[in-house]
mmCIF file of C-alpha atoms in Angstrom:
data_model
loop_
_atom_site.group_PDB
_atom_site.id
_atom_site.type_symbol
_atom_site.label_atom_id
_atom_site.label_comp_id
_atom_site.label_asym_id
_atom_site.label_seq_id
_atom_site.Cartn_x
_atom_site.Cartn_y
_atom_site.Cartn_z
ATOM 1 C CA UNK A 1 16.694 -19.140 -180.092
ATOM 2 C CA UNK A 2 12.988 -19.357 -180.891
ATOM 3 C CA UNK A 3 11.222 -21.659 -178.439
ATOM 4 C CA UNK A 4 7.723 -22.477 -177.195
ATOM 5 C CA UNK A 5 7.730 -19.408 -174.921
ATOM 6 C CA UNK A 6 8.739 -16.953 -177.642
ATOM 7 C CA UNK A 7 6.090 -14.265 -177.989
ATOM 8 C CA UNK A 8 4.944 -13.282 -181.468
ATOM 9 C CA UNK A 9 4.195 -9.728 -182.562
ATOM 10 C CA UNK A 10 3.062 -8.940 -186.074
ATOM 11 C CA UNK A 11 1.780 -6.363 -188.515
ATOM 12 C CA UNK A 12 -1.186 -6.372 -190.890
ATOM 13 C CA UNK A 13 -0.998 -4.244 -194.015
ATOM 14 C CA UNK A 14 -2.346 -4.212 -197.533
ATOM 15 C CA UNK A 15 1.270 -3.867 -198.706
ATOM 16 C CA UNK A 16 3.587 -5.165 -195.954
ATOM 17 C CA UNK A 17 6.876 -3.336 -195.543
ATOM 18 C CA UNK A 18 10.135 -4.123 -193.779
ATOM 19 C CA UNK A 19 10.572 -1.174 -191.395
ATOM 20 C CA UNK A 20 8.600 -2.612 -188.478
ATOM 21 C CA UNK A 21 10.019 -6.110 -188.890
ATOM 22 C CA UNK A 22 13.612 -4.890 -188.911
ATOM 23 C CA UNK A 23 13.055 -2.283 -186.165
ATOM 24 C CA UNK A 24 11.386 -4.600 -183.653
ATOM 25 C CA UNK A 25 13.557 -7.654 -184.275
ATOM 26 C CA UNK A 26 16.715 -5.538 -184.011
ATOM 27 C CA UNK A 27 15.638 -4.297 -180.587
ATOM 28 C CA UNK A 28 14.553 -7.755 -179.413
ATOM 29 C CA UNK A 29 18.030 -9.057 -180.186
ATOM 30 C CA UNK A 30 19.884 -6.104 -178.658
ATOM 31 C CA UNK A 31 17.808 -6.230 -175.461
ATOM 32 C CA UNK A 32 17.729 -10.018 -175.164
ATOM 33 C CA UNK A 33 13.931 -10.242 -175.332
ATOM 34 C CA UNK A 34 12.221 -13.523 -176.225
ATOM 35 C CA UNK A 35 10.057 -12.019 -178.985
ATOM 36 C CA UNK A 36 9.825 -12.267 -182.754
ATOM 37 C CA UNK A 37 8.085 -9.934 -185.223
ATOM 38 C CA UNK A 38 6.616 -10.857 -188.619
ATOM 39 C CA UNK A 39 4.688 -8.888 -191.267
ATOM 40 C CA UNK A 40 1.485 -10.283 -192.805
ATOM 41 C CA UNK A 41 -1.331 -9.280 -195.107
ATOM 42 C CA UNK A 42 -4.878 -10.650 -195.247
ATOM 43 C CA UNK A 43 -8.078 -10.711 -197.250
ATOM 44 C CA UNK A 44 -10.158 -11.374 -194.116
ATOM 45 C CA UNK A 45 -9.602 -8.793 -191.387
ATOM 46 C CA UNK A 46 -12.174 -10.319 -189.033
ATOM 47 C CA UNK A 47 -10.487 -13.730 -189.126
ATOM 48 C CA UNK A 48 -7.047 -12.135 -188.794
ATOM 49 C CA UNK A 49 -8.026 -10.192 -185.655
ATOM 50 C CA UNK A 50 -9.689 -13.261 -184.164
ATOM 51 C CA UNK A 51 -6.444 -15.119 -184.901
ATOM 52 C CA UNK A 52 -4.503 -12.573 -182.847
ATOM 53 C CA UNK A 53 -6.723 -13.411 -179.886
ATOM 54 C CA UNK A 54 -6.924 -17.172 -180.481
ATOM 55 C CA UNK A 55 -3.176 -17.671 -180.952
ATOM 56 C CA UNK A 56 -2.107 -15.416 -178.105
ATOM 57 C CA UNK A 57 -0.211 -13.021 -180.390
ATOM 58 C CA UNK A 58 1.000 -10.263 -178.077
ATOM 59 C CA UNK A 59 0.724 -7.284 -180.407
ATOM 60 C CA UNK A 60 -0.305 -6.353 -183.916
ATOM 61 C CA UNK A 61 0.510 -3.210 -185.888
ATOM 62 C CA UNK A 62 -2.252 -2.246 -188.319
ATOM 63 C CA UNK A 63 -1.733 -0.297 -191.543
ATOM 64 C CA UNK A 64 -3.985 0.689 -194.418
ATOM 65 C CA UNK A 65 -6.532 -0.467 -195.384
ATOM 66 C CA UNK A 66 -7.345 -2.088 -192.024
ATOM 67 C CA UNK A 67 -7.101 0.817 -189.546
ATOM 68 C CA UNK A 68 -10.862 1.313 -189.356
ATOM 69 C CA UNK A 69 -12.175 -2.082 -190.488
ATOM 70 C CA UNK A 70 -10.419 -3.880 -187.599
ATOM 71 C CA UNK A 71 -12.208 -1.838 -184.926
ATOM 72 C CA UNK A 72 -15.515 -3.783 -184.667
ATOM 73 C CA UNK A 73 -13.568 -6.926 -183.699
ATOM 74 C CA UNK A 74 -11.709 -5.404 -180.735
ATOM 75 C CA UNK A 75 -12.765 -5.468 -177.080
ATOM 76 C CA UNK A 76 -11.733 -1.912 -176.194
ATOM 77 C CA UNK A 77 -10.600 1.275 -177.933
ATOM 78 C CA UNK A 78 -8.061 3.568 -176.274
ATOM 79 C CA UNK A 79 -8.748 7.345 -176.403
ATOM 80 C CA UNK A 80 -5.779 7.760 -178.782
ATOM 81 C CA UNK A 81 -7.748 5.718 -181.348
ATOM 82 C CA UNK A 82 -11.323 6.676 -180.469
ATOM 83 C CA UNK A 83 -10.431 10.349 -180.994
ATOM 84 C CA UNK A 84 -9.904 9.656 -184.687
ATOM 85 C CA UNK A 85 -11.796 6.378 -185.252
ATOM 86 C CA UNK A 86 -8.590 4.735 -186.435
ATOM 87 C CA UNK A 87 -6.443 1.966 -184.915
ATOM 88 C CA UNK A 88 -2.833 1.246 -185.828
ATOM 89 C CA UNK A 89 -1.889 -0.923 -182.844
ATOM 90 C CA UNK A 90 -3.620 -3.871 -181.168
ATOM 91 C CA UNK A 91 -2.404 -5.099 -177.782
ATOM 92 C CA UNK A 92 -3.487 -8.525 -176.558
ATOM 93 C CA UNK A 93 -3.727 -8.806 -172.771
ATOM 94 C CA UNK A 94 -4.666 -12.430 -172.063
ATOM 95 C CA UNK A 95 -7.289 -12.498 -174.806
ATOM 96 C CA UNK A 96 -8.545 -8.913 -174.398
ATOM 97 C CA UNK A 97 -7.740 -6.873 -177.495
ATOM 98 C CA UNK A 98 -7.344 -3.104 -177.135
ATOM 99 C CA UNK A 99 -6.864 -0.735 -180.073
ATOM 100 C CA UNK A 100 -4.493 2.257 -179.858
ATOM 101 C CA UNK A 101 -3.210 4.813 -182.331
ATOM 102 C CA UNK A 102 0.512 5.405 -181.887
ATOM 103 C CA UNK A 103 0.612 7.656 -184.986
ATOM 104 C CA UNK A 104 -1.445 10.163 -183.004
ATOM 105 C CA UNK A 105 0.754 9.687 -179.933
ATOM 106 C CA UNK A 106 3.951 10.134 -181.983
ATOM 107 C CA UNK A 107 2.799 13.302 -183.759
ATOM 108 C CA UNK A 108 1.629 14.862 -180.494
ATOM 109 C CA UNK A 109 5.017 14.102 -178.905
ATOM 110 C CA UNK A 110 6.841 15.626 -181.889
ATOM 111 C CA UNK A 111 4.778 18.805 -181.658
ATOM 112 C CA UNK A 112 5.759 19.080 -177.991
ATOM 113 C CA UNK A 113 9.437 18.126 -178.363
ATOM 114 C CA UNK A 114 9.953 20.594 -181.229
ATOM 115 C CA UNK A 115 8.052 23.257 -179.233
ATOM 116 C CA UNK A 116 5.793 24.254 -182.109
ATOM 117 C CA UNK A 117 3.883 27.438 -181.311
ATOM 118 C CA UNK A 118 0.157 26.674 -181.061
ATOM 119 C CA UNK A 119 -0.631 30.287 -181.966
ATOM 120 C CA UNK A 120 0.786 29.694 -185.455
ATOM 121 C CA UNK A 121 -1.369 29.304 -188.576
ATOM 122 C CA UNK A 122 -1.114 25.705 -189.827
ATOM 123 C CA UNK A 123 -1.966 24.065 -193.120
ATOM 124 C CA UNK A 124 -2.387 20.281 -193.178
ATOM 125 C CA UNK A 125 -2.542 18.717 -196.629
ATOM 126 C CA UNK A 126 -4.384 15.368 -196.674
ATOM 127 C CA UNK A 127 -7.529 13.818 -195.216
ATOM 128 C CA UNK A 128 -6.850 10.057 -195.021
ATOM 129 C CA UNK A 129 -6.307 7.852 -191.954
ATOM 130 C CA UNK A 130 -2.911 9.345 -191.089
ATOM 131 C CA UNK A 131 -4.343 12.785 -191.841
ATOM 132 C CA UNK A 132 -6.916 12.294 -189.098
ATOM 133 C CA UNK A 133 -4.172 11.368 -186.625
ATOM 134 C CA UNK A 134 -2.199 14.510 -187.479
ATOM 135 C CA UNK A 135 -5.248 16.806 -187.402
ATOM 136 C CA UNK A 136 -6.349 15.449 -184.011
ATOM 137 C CA UNK A 137 -2.812 15.780 -182.600
ATOM 138 C CA UNK A 138 -2.630 19.450 -183.608
ATOM 139 C CA UNK A 139 -6.091 20.110 -182.188
ATOM 140 C CA UNK A 140 -5.235 18.452 -178.879
ATOM 141 C CA UNK A 141 -1.957 20.398 -178.747
ATOM 142 C CA UNK A 142 -4.035 23.591 -178.709
ATOM 143 C CA UNK A 143 -3.776 24.744 -182.342
ATOM 144 C CA UNK A 144 -6.854 26.715 -183.397
ATOM 145 C CA UNK A 145 -5.885 28.404 -186.696
ATOM 146 C CA UNK A 146 -5.682 25.346 -188.959
ATOM 147 C CA UNK A 147 -6.600 24.890 -192.620
ATOM 148 C CA UNK A 148 -7.161 21.411 -194.044
ATOM 149 C CA UNK A 149 -6.248 21.249 -197.733
ATOM 150 C CA UNK A 150 -7.841 18.180 -199.289
ATOM 151 C CA UNK A 151 -9.067 17.407 -202.796
ATOM 152 C CA UNK A 152 -11.630 14.951 -201.458
ATOM 153 C CA UNK A 153 -14.771 17.085 -201.270
ATOM 154 C CA UNK A 154 -16.410 14.714 -198.801
ATOM 155 C CA UNK A 155 -13.609 13.871 -196.365
ATOM 156 C CA UNK A 156 -12.011 17.329 -196.374
ATOM 157 C CA UNK A 157 -15.037 19.430 -195.344
ATOM 158 C CA UNK A 158 -16.243 16.695 -192.960
ATOM 159 C CA UNK A 159 -12.890 16.621 -191.124
ATOM 160 C CA UNK A 160 -12.749 20.408 -190.993
ATOM 161 C CA UNK A 161 -16.226 20.529 -189.467
ATOM 162 C CA UNK A 162 -15.452 17.717 -187.014
ATOM 163 C CA UNK A 163 -12.345 19.454 -185.661
ATOM 164 C CA UNK A 164 -13.518 23.041 -185.980
ATOM 165 C CA UNK A 165 -11.055 23.970 -188.714
ATOM 166 C CA UNK A 166 -11.218 25.524 -192.192
ATOM 167 C CA UNK A 167 -11.145 23.570 -195.460
ATOM 168 C CA UNK A 168 -10.010 24.324 -198.971
ATOM 169 C CA UNK A 169 -9.459 21.920 -201.907
ATOM 170 C CA UNK A 170 -5.919 23.049 -202.817
ATOM 171 C CA UNK A 171 -3.027 24.204 -200.620
ATOM 172 C CA UNK A 172 -2.276 27.466 -202.438
ATOM 173 C CA UNK A 173 -3.499 30.956 -201.673
ATOM 174 C CA UNK A 174 -2.903 31.429 -197.943
ATOM 175 C CA UNK A 175 0.481 31.943 -196.300
ATOM 176 C CA UNK A 176 0.943 29.695 -193.250
ATOM 177 C CA UNK A 177 3.585 29.428 -190.540
ATOM 178 C CA UNK A 178 3.544 25.623 -190.356
ATOM 179 C CA UNK A 179 3.064 23.401 -193.409
ATOM 180 C CA UNK A 180 2.252 19.716 -192.921
ATOM 181 C CA UNK A 181 2.079 17.118 -195.693
ATOM 182 C CA UNK A 182 0.089 13.939 -195.041
ATOM 183 C CA UNK A 183 -0.295 12.827 -198.677
ATOM 184 C CA UNK A 184 1.862 10.421 -200.754
ATOM 185 C CA UNK A 185 3.442 13.361 -202.617
ATOM 186 C CA UNK A 186 7.220 12.909 -202.442
ATOM 187 C CA UNK A 187 7.041 9.251 -201.390
ATOM 188 C CA UNK A 188 9.730 6.951 -202.807
ATOM 189 C CA UNK A 189 8.394 4.671 -205.526
ATOM 190 C CA UNK A 190 5.221 6.670 -206.081
ATOM 191 C CA UNK A 191 4.185 8.515 -209.217
ATOM 192 C CA UNK A 192 4.542 11.845 -207.344
ATOM 193 C CA UNK A 193 7.943 11.048 -205.835
ATOM 194 C CA UNK A 194 9.675 14.063 -207.429
ATOM 195 C CA UNK A 195 6.895 16.581 -206.744
ATOM 196 C CA UNK A 196 6.661 19.240 -204.048
ATOM 197 C CA UNK A 197 3.814 18.891 -201.566
ATOM 198 C CA UNK A 198 3.857 22.702 -201.252
ATOM 199 C CA UNK A 199 5.002 25.363 -203.691
ATOM 200 C CA UNK A 200 8.316 27.140 -203.256
ATOM 201 C CA UNK A 201 6.434 30.356 -202.437
ATOM 202 C CA UNK A 202 4.511 28.691 -199.604
ATOM 203 C CA UNK A 203 7.663 27.082 -198.191
ATOM 204 C CA UNK A 204 9.478 30.427 -198.375
ATOM 205 C CA UNK A 205 6.666 32.069 -196.382
ATOM 206 C CA UNK A 206 6.575 29.334 -193.710
ATOM 207 C CA UNK A 207 8.772 28.852 -190.659
ATOM 208 C CA UNK A 208 8.256 25.078 -190.205
ATOM 209 C CA UNK A 209 7.754 22.261 -192.737
ATOM 210 C CA UNK A 210 6.599 18.849 -191.499
ATOM 211 C CA UNK A 211 6.367 15.966 -193.986
ATOM 212 C CA UNK A 212 4.872 12.746 -192.599
ATOM 213 C CA UNK A 213 6.200 10.724 -195.567
ATOM 214 C CA UNK A 214 8.864 8.429 -194.073
ATOM 215 C CA UNK A 215 10.630 7.184 -197.194
ATOM 216 C CA UNK A 216 12.732 8.958 -198.190
ATOM 217 C CA UNK A 217 13.428 10.843 -194.941
ATOM 218 C CA UNK A 218 14.259 13.903 -197.041
ATOM 219 C CA UNK A 219 11.377 14.379 -199.479
ATOM 220 C CA UNK A 220 11.513 17.120 -202.137
ATOM 221 C CA UNK A 221 9.636 19.565 -199.906
ATOM 222 C CA UNK A 222 11.894 18.805 -196.922
ATOM 223 C CA UNK A 223 14.997 19.343 -199.073
ATOM 224 C CA UNK A 224 13.609 22.663 -200.285
ATOM 225 C CA UNK A 225 12.770 23.744 -196.744
ATOM 226 C CA UNK A 226 16.283 22.888 -195.567
ATOM 227 C CA UNK A 227 17.788 24.868 -198.447
ATOM 228 C CA UNK A 228 15.679 27.859 -197.407
ATOM 229 C CA UNK A 229 16.764 27.521 -193.772
ATOM 230 C CA UNK A 230 13.398 26.404 -192.400
ATOM 231 C CA UNK A 231 12.840 24.150 -189.397
ATOM 232 C CA UNK A 232 11.878 20.657 -190.600
ATOM 233 C CA UNK A 233 10.209 17.590 -189.083
ATOM 234 C CA UNK A 234 10.321 14.336 -191.022
ATOM 235 C CA UNK A 235 8.230 11.215 -191.393
ATOM 236 C CA UNK A 236 11.304 9.238 -190.338
ATOM 237 C CA UNK A 237 10.856 10.739 -186.867
ATOM 238 C CA UNK A 238 7.160 9.819 -186.853
ATOM 239 C CA UNK A 239 7.640 6.201 -187.933
ATOM 240 C CA UNK A 240 10.396 5.618 -185.372
ATOM 241 C CA UNK A 241 8.462 7.254 -182.521
ATOM 242 C CA UNK A 242 5.253 5.365 -183.226
ATOM 243 C CA UNK A 243 7.186 2.090 -183.502
ATOM 244 C CA UNK A 244 8.830 2.757 -180.111
ATOM 245 C CA UNK A 245 5.389 3.307 -178.571
ATOM 246 C CA UNK A 246 4.265 -0.047 -180.008
ATOM 247 C CA UNK A 247 7.446 -1.742 -178.786
ATOM 248 C CA UNK A 248 6.906 -0.452 -175.237
ATOM 249 C CA UNK A 249 3.251 -1.535 -175.246
ATOM 250 C CA UNK A 250 4.162 -5.049 -176.377
ATOM 251 C CA UNK A 251 7.235 -5.668 -174.222
ATOM 252 C CA UNK A 252 6.989 -3.263 -171.271
ATOM 253 C CA UNK A 253 10.505 -2.056 -172.149
ATOM 254 C CA UNK A 254 11.346 1.423 -173.477
ATOM 255 C CA UNK A 255 14.786 1.575 -175.153
ATOM 256 C CA UNK A 256 17.014 4.608 -174.690
ATOM 257 C CA UNK A 257 17.282 7.264 -177.403
ATOM 258 C CA UNK A 258 20.634 6.046 -178.723
ATOM 259 C CA UNK A 259 19.353 2.502 -179.235
ATOM 260 C CA UNK A 260 16.142 3.777 -180.838
ATOM 261 C CA UNK A 261 18.185 5.820 -183.334
ATOM 262 C CA UNK A 262 20.362 2.791 -184.058
ATOM 263 C CA UNK A 263 17.331 0.564 -184.644
ATOM 264 C CA UNK A 264 15.651 3.166 -186.866
ATOM 265 C CA UNK A 265 18.763 3.532 -188.999
ATOM 266 C CA UNK A 266 19.002 -0.265 -189.342
ATOM 267 C CA UNK A 267 15.300 -0.490 -190.258
ATOM 268 C CA UNK A 268 15.528 2.242 -192.932
ATOM 269 C CA UNK A 269 18.476 0.491 -194.575
ATOM 270 C CA UNK A 270 16.429 -2.645 -195.277
#
């Protein structure tokens, strides 16, 4: 039962979704925690962040387009966020707001758990906020031979220079061992939902395909990679891992793997 001691956690997004709401509330109920989670949007990010502090909201997930614009209103920035100048999680400790980036944390953990070889040549397609998290995670995992494929002729070269990598506008032309998609290509509901993030020839030449798109869990390029017998990593793994990191930061409780999988499946069904 909600009562005066119930702690509120929330999310801020330009287009609020249901995954976080269903994931967190499912775990609160299963673990008997006196928390509730609600998704919001805003036209005034400064007022929204100040509201998190003023109302004692325990935690706030941050999605586009607020990942960078929220930062001036926080009291501290964790290295996970300062490394990429992007926040996706705000934790409120008695009025002190600290920004983290659990996307970065999740991708770095996936690289380690799947034992990706940091001697491999990698291509990362995309240069947005999530792209920065992925690029920084690969750099900090020791990958040196990385190509950033990005149409944006400002962001792409700037990111490549910042992280010491190569840049090219399109993903074709160079065979790579690990292919990573951090664009909306293949995303459910989008205009490119049926398109491949990488050509069949590039997927055939690769050993690992990693698509950060979470919905659907099996994007066209992931399906192709599976058909060709390649190792795959999905955005569904990323979104669940980063949500678990947020959950642990907010509550101090880290659910076991079986419960996490159960919560993620429940959240994706909504």
